PDB file of C-alpha atoms in Angstrom:
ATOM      1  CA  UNK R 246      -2.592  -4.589  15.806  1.00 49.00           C
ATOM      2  CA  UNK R 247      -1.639  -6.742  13.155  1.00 56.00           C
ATOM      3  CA  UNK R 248      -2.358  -6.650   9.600  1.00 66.00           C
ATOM      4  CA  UNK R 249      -3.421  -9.443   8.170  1.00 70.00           C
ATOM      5  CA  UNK R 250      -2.892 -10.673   4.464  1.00 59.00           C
ATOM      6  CA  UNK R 251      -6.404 -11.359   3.868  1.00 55.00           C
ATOM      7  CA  UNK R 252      -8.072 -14.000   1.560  1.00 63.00           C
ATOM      8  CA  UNK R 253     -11.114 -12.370   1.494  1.00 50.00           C
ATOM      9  CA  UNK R 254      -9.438 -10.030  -1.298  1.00 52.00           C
ATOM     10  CA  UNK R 255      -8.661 -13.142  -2.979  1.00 49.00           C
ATOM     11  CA  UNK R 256     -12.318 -14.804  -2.840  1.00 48.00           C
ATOM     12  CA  UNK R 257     -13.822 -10.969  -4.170  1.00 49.00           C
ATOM     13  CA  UNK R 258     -11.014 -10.852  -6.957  1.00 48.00           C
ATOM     14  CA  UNK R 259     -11.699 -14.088  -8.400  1.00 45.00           C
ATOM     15  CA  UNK R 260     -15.364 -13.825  -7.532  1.00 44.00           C
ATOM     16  CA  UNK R 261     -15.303 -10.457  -9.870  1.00 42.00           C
ATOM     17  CA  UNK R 262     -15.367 -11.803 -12.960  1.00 36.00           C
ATOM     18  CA  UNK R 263     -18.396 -14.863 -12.115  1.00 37.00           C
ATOM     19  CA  UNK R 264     -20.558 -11.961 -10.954  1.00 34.00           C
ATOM     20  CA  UNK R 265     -19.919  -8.920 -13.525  1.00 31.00           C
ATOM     21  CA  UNK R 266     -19.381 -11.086 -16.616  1.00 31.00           C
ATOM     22  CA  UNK R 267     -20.844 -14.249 -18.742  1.00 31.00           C
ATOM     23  CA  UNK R 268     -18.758 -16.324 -19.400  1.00 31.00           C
ATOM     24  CA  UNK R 269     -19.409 -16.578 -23.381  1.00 30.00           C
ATOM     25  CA  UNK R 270     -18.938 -13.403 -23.711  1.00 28.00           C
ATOM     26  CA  UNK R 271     -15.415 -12.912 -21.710  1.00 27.00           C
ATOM     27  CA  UNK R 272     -12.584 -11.060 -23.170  1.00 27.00           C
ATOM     28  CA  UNK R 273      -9.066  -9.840 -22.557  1.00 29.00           C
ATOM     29  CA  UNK R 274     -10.070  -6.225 -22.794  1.00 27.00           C
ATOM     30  CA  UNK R 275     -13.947  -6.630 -20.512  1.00 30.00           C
ATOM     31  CA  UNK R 276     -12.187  -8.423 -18.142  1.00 33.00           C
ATOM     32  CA  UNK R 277      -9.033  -5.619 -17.862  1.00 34.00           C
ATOM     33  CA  UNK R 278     -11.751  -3.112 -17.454  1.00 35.00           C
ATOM     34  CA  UNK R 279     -13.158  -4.548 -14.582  1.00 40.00           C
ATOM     35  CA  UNK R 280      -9.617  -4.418 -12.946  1.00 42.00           C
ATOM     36  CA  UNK R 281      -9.110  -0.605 -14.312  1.00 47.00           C
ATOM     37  CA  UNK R 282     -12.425   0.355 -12.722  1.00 46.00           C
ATOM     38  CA  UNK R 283     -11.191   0.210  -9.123  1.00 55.00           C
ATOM     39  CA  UNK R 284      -9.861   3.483  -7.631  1.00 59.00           C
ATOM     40  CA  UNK R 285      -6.444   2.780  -6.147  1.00 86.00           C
ATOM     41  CA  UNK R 286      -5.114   5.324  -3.993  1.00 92.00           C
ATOM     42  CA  UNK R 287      -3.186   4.492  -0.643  1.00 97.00           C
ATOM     43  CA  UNK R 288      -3.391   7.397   1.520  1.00 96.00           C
ATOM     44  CA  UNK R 289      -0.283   7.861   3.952  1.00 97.00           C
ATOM     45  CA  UNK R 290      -1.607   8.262   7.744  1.00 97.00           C
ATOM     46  CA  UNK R 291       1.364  10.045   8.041  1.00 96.00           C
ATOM     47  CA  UNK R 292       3.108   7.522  10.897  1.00 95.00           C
ATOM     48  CA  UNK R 293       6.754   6.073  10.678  1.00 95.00           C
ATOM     49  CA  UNK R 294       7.778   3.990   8.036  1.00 96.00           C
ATOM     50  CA  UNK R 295      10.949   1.432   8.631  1.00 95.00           C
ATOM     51  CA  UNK R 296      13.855   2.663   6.604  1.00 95.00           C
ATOM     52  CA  UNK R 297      17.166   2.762   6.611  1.00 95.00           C
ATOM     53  CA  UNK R 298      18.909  -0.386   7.483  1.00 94.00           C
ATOM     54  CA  UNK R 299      16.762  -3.113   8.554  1.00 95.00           C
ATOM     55  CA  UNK R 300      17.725  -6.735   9.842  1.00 95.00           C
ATOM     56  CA  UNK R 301      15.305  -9.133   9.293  1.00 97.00           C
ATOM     57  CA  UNK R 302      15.045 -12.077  11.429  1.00 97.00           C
ATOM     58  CA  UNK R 303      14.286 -15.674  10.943  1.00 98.00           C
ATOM     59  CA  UNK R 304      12.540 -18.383  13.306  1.00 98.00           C
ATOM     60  CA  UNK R 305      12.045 -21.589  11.513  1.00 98.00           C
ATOM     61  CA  UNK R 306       9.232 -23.402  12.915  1.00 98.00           C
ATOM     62  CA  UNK R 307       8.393 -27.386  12.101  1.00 98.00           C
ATOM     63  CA  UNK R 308      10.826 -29.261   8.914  1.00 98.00           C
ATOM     64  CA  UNK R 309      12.172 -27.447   6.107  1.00 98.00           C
ATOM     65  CA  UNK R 310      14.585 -28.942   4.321  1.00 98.00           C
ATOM     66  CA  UNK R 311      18.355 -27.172   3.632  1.00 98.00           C
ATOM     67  CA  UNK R 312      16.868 -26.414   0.112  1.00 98.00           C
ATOM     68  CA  UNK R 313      13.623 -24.646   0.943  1.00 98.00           C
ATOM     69  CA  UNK R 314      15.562 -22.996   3.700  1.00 98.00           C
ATOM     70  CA  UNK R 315      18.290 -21.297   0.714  1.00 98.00           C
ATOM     71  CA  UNK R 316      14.894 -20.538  -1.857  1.00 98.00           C
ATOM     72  CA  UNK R 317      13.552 -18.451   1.220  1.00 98.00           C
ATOM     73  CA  UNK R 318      16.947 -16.691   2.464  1.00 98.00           C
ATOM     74  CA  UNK R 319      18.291 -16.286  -1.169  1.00 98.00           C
ATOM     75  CA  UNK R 320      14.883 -14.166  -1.853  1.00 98.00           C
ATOM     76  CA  UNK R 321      15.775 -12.010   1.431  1.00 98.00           C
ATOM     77  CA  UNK R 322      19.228 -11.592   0.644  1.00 98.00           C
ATOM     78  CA  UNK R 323      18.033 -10.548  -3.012  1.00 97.00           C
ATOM     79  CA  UNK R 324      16.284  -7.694  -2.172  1.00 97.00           C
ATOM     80  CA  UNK R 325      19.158  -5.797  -1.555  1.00 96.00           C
ATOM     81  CA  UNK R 326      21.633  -7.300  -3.574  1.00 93.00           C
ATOM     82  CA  UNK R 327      23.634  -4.893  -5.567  1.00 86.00           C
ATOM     83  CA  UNK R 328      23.497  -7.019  -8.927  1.00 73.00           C
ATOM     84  CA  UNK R 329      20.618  -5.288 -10.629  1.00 70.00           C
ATOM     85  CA  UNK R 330      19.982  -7.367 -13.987  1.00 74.00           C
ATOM     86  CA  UNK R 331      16.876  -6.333 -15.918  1.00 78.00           C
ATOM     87  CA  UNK R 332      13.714  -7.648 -13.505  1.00 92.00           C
ATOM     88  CA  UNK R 333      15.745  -8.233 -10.377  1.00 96.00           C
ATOM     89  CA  UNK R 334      13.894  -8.963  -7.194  1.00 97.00           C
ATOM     90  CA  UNK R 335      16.273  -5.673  -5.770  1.00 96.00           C
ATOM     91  CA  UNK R 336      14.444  -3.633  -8.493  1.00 95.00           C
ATOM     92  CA  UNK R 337      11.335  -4.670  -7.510  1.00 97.00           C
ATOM     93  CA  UNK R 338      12.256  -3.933  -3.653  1.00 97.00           C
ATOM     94  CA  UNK R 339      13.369  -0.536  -5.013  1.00 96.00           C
ATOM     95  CA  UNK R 340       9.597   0.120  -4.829  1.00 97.00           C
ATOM     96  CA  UNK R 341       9.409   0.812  -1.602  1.00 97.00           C
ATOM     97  CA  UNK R 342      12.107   3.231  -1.649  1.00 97.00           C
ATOM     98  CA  UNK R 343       9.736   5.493  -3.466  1.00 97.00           C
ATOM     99  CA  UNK R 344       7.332   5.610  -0.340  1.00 98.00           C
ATOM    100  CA  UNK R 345       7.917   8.725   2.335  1.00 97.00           C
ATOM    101  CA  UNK R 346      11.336   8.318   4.001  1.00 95.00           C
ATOM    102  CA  UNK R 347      13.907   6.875   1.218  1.00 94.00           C
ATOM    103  CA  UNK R 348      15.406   3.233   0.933  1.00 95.00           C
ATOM    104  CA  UNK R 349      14.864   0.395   2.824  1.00 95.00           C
ATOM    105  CA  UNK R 350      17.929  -2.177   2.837  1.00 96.00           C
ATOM    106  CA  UNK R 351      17.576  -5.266   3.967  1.00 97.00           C
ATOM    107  CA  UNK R 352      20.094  -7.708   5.467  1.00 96.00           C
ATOM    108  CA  UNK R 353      19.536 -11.221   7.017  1.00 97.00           C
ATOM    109  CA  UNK R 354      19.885 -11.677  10.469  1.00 96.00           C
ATOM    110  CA  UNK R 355      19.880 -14.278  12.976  1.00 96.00           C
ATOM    111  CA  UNK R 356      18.289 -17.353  11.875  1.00 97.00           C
ATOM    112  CA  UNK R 357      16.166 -19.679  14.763  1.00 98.00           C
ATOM    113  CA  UNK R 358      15.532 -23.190  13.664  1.00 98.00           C
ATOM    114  CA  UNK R 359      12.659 -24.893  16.001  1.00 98.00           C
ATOM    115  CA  UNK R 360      12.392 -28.449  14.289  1.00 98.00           C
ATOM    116  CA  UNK R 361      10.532 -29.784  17.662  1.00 98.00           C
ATOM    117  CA  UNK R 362       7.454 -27.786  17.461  1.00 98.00           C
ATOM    118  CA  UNK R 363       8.047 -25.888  20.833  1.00 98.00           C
ATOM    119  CA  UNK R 364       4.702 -24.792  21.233  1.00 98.00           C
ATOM    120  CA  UNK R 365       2.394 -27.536  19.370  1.00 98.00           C
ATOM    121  CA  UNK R 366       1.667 -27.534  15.785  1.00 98.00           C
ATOM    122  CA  UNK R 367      -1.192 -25.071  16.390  1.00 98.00           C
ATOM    123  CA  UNK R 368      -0.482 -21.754  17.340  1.00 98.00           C
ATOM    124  CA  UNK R 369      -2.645 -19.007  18.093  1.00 98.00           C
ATOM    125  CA  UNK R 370      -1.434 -14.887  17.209  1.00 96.00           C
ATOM    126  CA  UNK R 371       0.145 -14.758  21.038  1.00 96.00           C
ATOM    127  CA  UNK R 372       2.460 -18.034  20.136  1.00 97.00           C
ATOM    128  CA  UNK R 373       3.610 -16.591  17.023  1.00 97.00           C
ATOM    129  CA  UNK R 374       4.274 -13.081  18.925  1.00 95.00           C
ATOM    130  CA  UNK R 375       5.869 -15.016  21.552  1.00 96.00           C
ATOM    131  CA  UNK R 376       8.034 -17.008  18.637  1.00 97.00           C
ATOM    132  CA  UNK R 377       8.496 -13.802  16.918  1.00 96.00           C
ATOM    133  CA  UNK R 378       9.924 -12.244  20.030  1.00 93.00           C
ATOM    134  CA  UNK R 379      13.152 -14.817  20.215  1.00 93.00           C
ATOM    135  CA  UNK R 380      14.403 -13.529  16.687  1.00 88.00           C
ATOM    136  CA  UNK R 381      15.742 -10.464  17.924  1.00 79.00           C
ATOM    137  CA  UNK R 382      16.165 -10.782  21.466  1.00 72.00           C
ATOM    138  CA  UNK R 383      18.973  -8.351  22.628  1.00 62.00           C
ATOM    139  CA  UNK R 384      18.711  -6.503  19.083  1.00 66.00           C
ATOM    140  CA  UNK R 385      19.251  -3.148  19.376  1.00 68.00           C
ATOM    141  CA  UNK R 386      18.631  -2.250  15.481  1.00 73.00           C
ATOM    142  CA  UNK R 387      15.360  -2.206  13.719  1.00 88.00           C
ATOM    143  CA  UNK R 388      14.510  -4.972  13.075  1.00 93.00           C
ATOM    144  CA  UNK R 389      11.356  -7.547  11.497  1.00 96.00           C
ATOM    145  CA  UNK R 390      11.149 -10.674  13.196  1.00 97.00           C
ATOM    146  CA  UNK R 391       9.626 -13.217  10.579  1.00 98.00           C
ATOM    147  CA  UNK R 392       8.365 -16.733  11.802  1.00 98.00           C
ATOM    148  CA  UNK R 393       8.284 -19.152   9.000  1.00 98.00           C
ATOM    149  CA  UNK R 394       6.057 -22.131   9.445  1.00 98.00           C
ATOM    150  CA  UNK R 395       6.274 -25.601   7.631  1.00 98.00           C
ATOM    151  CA  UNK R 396       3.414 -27.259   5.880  1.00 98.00           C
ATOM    152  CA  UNK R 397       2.355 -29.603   9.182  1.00 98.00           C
ATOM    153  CA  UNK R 398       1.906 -26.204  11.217  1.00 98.00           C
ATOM    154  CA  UNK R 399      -2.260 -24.890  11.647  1.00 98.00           C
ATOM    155  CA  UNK R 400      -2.416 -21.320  12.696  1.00 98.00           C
ATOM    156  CA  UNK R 401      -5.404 -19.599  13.855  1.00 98.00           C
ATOM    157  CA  UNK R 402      -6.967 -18.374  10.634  1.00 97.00           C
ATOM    158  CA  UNK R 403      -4.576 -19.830   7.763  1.00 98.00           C
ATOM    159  CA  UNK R 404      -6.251 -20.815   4.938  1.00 97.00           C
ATOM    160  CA  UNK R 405      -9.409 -19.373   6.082  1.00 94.00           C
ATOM    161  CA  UNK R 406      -8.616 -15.933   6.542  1.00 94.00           C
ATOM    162  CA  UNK R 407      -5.095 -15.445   6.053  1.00 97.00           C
ATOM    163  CA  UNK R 408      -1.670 -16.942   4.100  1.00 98.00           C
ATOM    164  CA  UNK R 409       0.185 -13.939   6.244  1.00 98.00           C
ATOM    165  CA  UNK R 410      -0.175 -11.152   8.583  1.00 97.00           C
ATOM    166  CA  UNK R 411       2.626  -8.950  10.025  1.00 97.00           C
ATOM    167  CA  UNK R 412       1.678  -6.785  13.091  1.00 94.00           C
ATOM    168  CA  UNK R 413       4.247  -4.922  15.943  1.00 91.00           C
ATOM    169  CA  UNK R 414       5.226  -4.811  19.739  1.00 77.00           C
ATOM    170  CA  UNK R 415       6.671  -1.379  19.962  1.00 66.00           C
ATOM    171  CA  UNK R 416       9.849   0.677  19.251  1.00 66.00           C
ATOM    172  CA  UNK R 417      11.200   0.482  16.165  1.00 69.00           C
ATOM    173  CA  UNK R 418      10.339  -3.829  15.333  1.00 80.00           C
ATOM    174  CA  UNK R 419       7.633  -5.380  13.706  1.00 95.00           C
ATOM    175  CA  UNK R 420       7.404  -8.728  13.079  1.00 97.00           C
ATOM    176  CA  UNK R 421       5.977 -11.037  10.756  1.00 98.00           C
ATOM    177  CA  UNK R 422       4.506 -14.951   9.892  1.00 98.00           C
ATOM    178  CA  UNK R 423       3.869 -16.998   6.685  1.00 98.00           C
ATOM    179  CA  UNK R 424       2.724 -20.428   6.494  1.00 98.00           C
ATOM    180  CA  UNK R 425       3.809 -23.074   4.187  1.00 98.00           C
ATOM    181  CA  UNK R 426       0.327 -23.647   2.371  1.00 98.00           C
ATOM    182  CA  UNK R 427       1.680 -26.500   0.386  1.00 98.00           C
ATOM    183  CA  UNK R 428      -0.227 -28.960   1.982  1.00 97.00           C
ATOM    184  CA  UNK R 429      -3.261 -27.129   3.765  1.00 98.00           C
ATOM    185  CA  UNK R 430      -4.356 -24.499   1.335  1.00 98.00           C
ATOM    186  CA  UNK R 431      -2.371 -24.142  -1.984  1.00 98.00           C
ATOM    187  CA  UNK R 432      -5.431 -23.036  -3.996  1.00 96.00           C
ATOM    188  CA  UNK R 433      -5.864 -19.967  -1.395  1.00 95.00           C
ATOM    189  CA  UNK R 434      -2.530 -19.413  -0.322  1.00 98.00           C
ATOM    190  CA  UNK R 435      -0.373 -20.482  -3.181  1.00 98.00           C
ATOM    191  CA  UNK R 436      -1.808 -19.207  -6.483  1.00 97.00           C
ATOM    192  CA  UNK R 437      -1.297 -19.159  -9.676  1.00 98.00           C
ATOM    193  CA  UNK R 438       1.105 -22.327  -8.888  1.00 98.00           C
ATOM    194  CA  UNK R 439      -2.515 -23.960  -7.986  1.00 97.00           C
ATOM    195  CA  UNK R 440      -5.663 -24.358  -9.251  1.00 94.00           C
ATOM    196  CA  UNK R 441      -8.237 -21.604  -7.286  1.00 91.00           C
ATOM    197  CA  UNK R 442     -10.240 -22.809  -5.023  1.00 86.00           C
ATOM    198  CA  UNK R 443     -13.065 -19.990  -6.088  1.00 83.00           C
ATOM    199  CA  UNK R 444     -13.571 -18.277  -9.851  1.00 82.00           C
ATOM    200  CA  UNK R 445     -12.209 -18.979 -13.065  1.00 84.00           C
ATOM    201  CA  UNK R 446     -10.128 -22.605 -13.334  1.00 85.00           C
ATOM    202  CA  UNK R 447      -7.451 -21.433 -15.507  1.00 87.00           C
ATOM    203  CA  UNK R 448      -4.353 -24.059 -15.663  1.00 93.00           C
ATOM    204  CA  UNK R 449      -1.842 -23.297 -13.016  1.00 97.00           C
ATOM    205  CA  UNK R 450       1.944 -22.075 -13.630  1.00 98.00           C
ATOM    206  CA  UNK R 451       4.681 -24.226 -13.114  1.00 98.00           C
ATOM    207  CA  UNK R 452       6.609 -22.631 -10.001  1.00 98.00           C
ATOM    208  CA  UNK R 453      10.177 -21.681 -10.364  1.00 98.00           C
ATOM    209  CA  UNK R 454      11.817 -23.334  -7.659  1.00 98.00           C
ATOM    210  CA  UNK R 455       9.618 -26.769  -8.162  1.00 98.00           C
ATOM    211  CA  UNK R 456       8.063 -26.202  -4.868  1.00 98.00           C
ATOM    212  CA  UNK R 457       4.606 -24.717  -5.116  1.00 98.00           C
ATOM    213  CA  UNK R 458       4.536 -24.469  -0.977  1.00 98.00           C
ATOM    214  CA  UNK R 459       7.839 -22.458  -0.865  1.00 98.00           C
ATOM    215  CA  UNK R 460       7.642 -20.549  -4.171  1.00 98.00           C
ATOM    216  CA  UNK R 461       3.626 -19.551  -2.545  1.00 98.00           C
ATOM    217  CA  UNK R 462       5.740 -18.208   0.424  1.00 98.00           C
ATOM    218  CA  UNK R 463       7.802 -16.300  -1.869  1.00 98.00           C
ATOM    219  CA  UNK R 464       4.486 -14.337  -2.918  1.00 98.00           C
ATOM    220  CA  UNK R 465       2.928 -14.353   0.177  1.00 98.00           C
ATOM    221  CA  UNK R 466       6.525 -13.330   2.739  1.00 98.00           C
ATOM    222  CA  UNK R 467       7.057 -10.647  -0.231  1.00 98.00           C
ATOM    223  CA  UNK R 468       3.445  -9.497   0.340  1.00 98.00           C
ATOM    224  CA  UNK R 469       3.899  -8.961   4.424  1.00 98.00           C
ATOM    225  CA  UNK R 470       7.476  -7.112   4.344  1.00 98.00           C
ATOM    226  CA  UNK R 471       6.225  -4.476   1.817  1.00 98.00           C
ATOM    227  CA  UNK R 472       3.638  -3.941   3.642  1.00 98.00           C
ATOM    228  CA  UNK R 473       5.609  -3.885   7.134  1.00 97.00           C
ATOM    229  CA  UNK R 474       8.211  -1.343   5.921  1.00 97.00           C
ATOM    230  CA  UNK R 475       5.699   0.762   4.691  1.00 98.00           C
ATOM    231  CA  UNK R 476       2.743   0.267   7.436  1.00 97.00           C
ATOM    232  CA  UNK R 477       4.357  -1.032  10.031  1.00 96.00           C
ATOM    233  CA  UNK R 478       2.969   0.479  12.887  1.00 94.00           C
ATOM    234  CA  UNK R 479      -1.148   0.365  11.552  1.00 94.00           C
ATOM    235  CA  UNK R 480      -0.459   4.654  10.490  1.00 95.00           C
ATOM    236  CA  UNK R 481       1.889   4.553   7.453  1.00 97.00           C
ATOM    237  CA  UNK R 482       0.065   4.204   3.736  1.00 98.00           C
ATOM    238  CA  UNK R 483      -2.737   1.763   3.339  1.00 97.00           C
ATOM    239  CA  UNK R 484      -6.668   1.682   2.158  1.00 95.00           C
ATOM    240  CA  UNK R 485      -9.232   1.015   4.165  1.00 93.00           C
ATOM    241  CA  UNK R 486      -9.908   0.146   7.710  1.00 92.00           C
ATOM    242  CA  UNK R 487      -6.756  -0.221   9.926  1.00 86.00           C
ATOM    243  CA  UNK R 488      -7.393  -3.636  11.110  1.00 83.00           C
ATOM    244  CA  UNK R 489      -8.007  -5.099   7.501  1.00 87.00           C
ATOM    245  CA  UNK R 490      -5.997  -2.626   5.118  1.00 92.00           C
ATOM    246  CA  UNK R 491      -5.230  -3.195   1.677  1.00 96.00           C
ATOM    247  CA  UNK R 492      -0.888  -2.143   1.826  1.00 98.00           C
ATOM    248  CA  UNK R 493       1.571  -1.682  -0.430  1.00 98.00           C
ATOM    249  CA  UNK R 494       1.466  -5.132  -1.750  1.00 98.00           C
ATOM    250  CA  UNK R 495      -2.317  -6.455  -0.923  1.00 97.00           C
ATOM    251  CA  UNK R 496      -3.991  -3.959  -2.463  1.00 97.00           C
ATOM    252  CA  UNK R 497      -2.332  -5.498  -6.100  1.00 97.00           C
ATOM    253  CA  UNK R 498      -3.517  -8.658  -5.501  1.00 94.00           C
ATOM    254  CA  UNK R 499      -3.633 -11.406  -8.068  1.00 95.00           C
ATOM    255  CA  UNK R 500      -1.586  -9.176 -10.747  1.00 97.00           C
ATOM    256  CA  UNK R 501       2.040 -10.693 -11.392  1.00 98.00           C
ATOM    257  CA  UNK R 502       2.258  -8.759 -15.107  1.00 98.00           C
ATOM    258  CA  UNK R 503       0.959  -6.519 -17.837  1.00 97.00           C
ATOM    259  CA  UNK R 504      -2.846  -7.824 -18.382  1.00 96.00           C
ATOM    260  CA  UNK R 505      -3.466  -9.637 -15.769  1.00 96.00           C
ATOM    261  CA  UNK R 506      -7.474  -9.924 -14.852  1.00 93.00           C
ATOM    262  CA  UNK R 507      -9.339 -12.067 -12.664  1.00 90.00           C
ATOM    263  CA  UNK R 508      -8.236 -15.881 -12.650  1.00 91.00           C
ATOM    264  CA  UNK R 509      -5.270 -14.682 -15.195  1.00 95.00           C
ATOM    265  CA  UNK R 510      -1.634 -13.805 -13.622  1.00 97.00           C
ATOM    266  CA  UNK R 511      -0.358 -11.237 -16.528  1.00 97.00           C
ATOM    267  CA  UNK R 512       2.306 -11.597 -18.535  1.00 97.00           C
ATOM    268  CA  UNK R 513       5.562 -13.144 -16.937  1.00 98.00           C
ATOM    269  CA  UNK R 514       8.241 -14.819 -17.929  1.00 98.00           C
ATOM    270  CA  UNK R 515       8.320 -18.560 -19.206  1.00 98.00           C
ATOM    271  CA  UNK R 516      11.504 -20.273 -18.769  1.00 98.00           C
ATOM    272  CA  UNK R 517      11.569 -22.221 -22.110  1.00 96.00           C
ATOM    273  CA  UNK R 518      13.746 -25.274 -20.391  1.00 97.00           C
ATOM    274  CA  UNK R 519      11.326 -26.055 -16.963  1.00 97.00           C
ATOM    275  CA  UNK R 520       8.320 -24.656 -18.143  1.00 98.00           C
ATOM    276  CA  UNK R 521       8.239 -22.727 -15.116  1.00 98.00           C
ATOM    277  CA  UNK R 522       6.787 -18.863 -14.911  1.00 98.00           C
ATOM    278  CA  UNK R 523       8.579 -16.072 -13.122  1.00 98.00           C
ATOM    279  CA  UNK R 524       9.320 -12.465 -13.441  1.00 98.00           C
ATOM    280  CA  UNK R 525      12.260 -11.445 -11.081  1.00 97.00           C
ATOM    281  CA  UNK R 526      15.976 -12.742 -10.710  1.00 96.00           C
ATOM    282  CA  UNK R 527      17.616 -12.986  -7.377  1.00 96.00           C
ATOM    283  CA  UNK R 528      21.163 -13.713  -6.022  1.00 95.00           C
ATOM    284  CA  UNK R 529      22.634 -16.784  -7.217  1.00 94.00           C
ATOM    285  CA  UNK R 530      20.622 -16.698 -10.339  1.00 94.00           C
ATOM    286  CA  UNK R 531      17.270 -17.886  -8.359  1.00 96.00           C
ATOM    287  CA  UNK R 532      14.369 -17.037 -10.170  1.00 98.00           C
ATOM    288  CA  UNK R 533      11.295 -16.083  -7.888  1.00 98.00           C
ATOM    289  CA  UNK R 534       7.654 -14.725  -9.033  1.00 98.00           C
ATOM    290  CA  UNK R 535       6.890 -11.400  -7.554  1.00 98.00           C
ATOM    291  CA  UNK R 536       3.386  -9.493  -7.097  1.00 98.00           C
ATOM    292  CA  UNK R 537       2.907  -5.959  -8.563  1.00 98.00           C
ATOM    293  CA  UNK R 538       3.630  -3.562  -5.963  1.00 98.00           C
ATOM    294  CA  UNK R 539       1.948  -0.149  -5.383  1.00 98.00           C
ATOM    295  CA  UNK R 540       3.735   2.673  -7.036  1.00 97.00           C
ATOM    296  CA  UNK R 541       3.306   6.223  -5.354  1.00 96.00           C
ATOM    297  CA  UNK R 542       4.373   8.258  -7.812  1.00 94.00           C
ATOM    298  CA  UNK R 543       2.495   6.786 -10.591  1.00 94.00           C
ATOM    299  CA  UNK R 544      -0.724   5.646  -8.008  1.00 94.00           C
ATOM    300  CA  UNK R 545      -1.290   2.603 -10.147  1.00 95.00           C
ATOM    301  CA  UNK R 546       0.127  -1.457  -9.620  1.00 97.00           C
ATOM    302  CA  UNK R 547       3.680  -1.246 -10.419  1.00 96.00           C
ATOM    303  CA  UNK R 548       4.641  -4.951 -12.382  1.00 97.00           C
ATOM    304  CA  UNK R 549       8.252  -6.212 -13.352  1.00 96.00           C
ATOM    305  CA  UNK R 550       7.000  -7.220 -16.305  1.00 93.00           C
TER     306      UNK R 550
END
């Protein structure tokens, strides 16, 4: 069963502060409270967990262009990356480490490019499994199969229900999809780079590749691999019902920093040249802005900064 990355959690987060609080009477501190005030624990369901050495596998489906293509593997091959500067996207990986079963390094695969749109440009859950399913065919390793489709591409539920899901077929793979929302859905599925669609219509953040579909991916792929390493089988930690579980990732949703609230990011990182925000560093100097991630040892939203 997969798990979906739901935007139902991000219609009830921004839809928190409109409810509990007047807007004249807003502050910093109310408005952290509300945030504070929800019990986080993610209980482990005591399944397997993907550790170890895992490949993960691309299939490119629709256009992207060479440089979208290097934002999006750069970000995978930075979560392992041995250069560790303060706020690295490998530190932030590190996470997961911290979950039942050790480390979880990552290394980039084989990489399917479909630029003809082999199955339509709508595609139901058993096209992407059946996309997913040519990423690692012969692969003996563990593995996560990601498809990866461009901005033209509708898929049952995106923008409605969904920017992501991951789900599995058995053994020891899992596999994965994220849309491009840069064209269908960037105030759902591409926040804080884009105005909200629901709650409070704070200015957006510049993104800090200058591509608010790609850098929304960034969030939103970063979202459905924490969440597949560490529930990747429907038993491993999450909240709530199985079939729409708040994971290692979801269940910090809308918090990118220290403060953040409803309709406010947190505290990252301004880069005082583009004007664009961020908060991690990958390979090649890319700068990428990450979500808080779930902390097990400290049960509370872990931020880089």
């Amino acid at each position: 069963m997969a798990s979906n990355y739901h935007l139902a959690i991000w219609v009830s987060f921004f839809l928190t502060l409109s409810t509990l609080l007047s807007p004249c009477t807003a502050t910093t501190r109310k408005l952290s409270a509300v945030v504070q005030q929800q019990p986080l624990v993610l209980k482990y369901h005591r399944g397997p967990l993907l550790k170890g050495n895992i490949t993960v596998n691309l299939v490119w489906y629709g256009k992207f262009s060479p440089n979208q293509r290097s934002i999006l593997v750069d970000f995978l091959q930075s979560l392992s990356s041995l250069q560790s500067p303060p706020r690295s996207v490998s530190s932030w990986w590190q996470t997961t480490a911290t979950y039942i079963g050790g480390p979880c390094t990552v290394v980039v695969g084989s990489q399917i490019v479909d630029q003809s749109y082999s199955l339509g440009k709508t595609l139901t859950d058993q096209k992407l499994a059946t996309l997913a399913a040519k990423g690692s065919k012969g692969s003996k390793n563990a593995a996560i199969d990601v498809v990866l489709t461009d901005a033209d591409v509708a898929v049952d539920g995106f923008c409605m229900s969904r920017c992501a899901n991951h789900g599995s077929s058995g053994g020891r793979s899992a596999y994965a999809w994220v849309g491009n929302p840069g064209k269908q859905c960037p105030g759902q599925c591409a926040w804080p780079f884009h105005q909200p669609i629901y709650g409070p219509q704070t200015p957006p953040l510049v993104s800090p590749n200058g591509d608010v579909g790609i850098d929304g991916m960034i969030i939103n792929l970063a979202t459905v691999l924490a969440g597949t390493v560490t529930n990747p089988f429907d038993n491993g930690y999450f909240q709530g019902p199985a079939d729409g579980a708040l994971e290692a990732v979801s269940a910090c949703t809308g918090i990118f920093g220290k403060g953040a609230y409803p309709g406010y990011p947190g505290e990252v990182v301004l880069d005082k040249t583009t004007g664009a925000s961020y908060n991690a560093i990958g390979v090649r100097g890319r700068k990428y802005l990450l979500p808080a991630m779930w902390d097990p040892k400290a049960s509370t939203c872990k931020t880089l900064v």
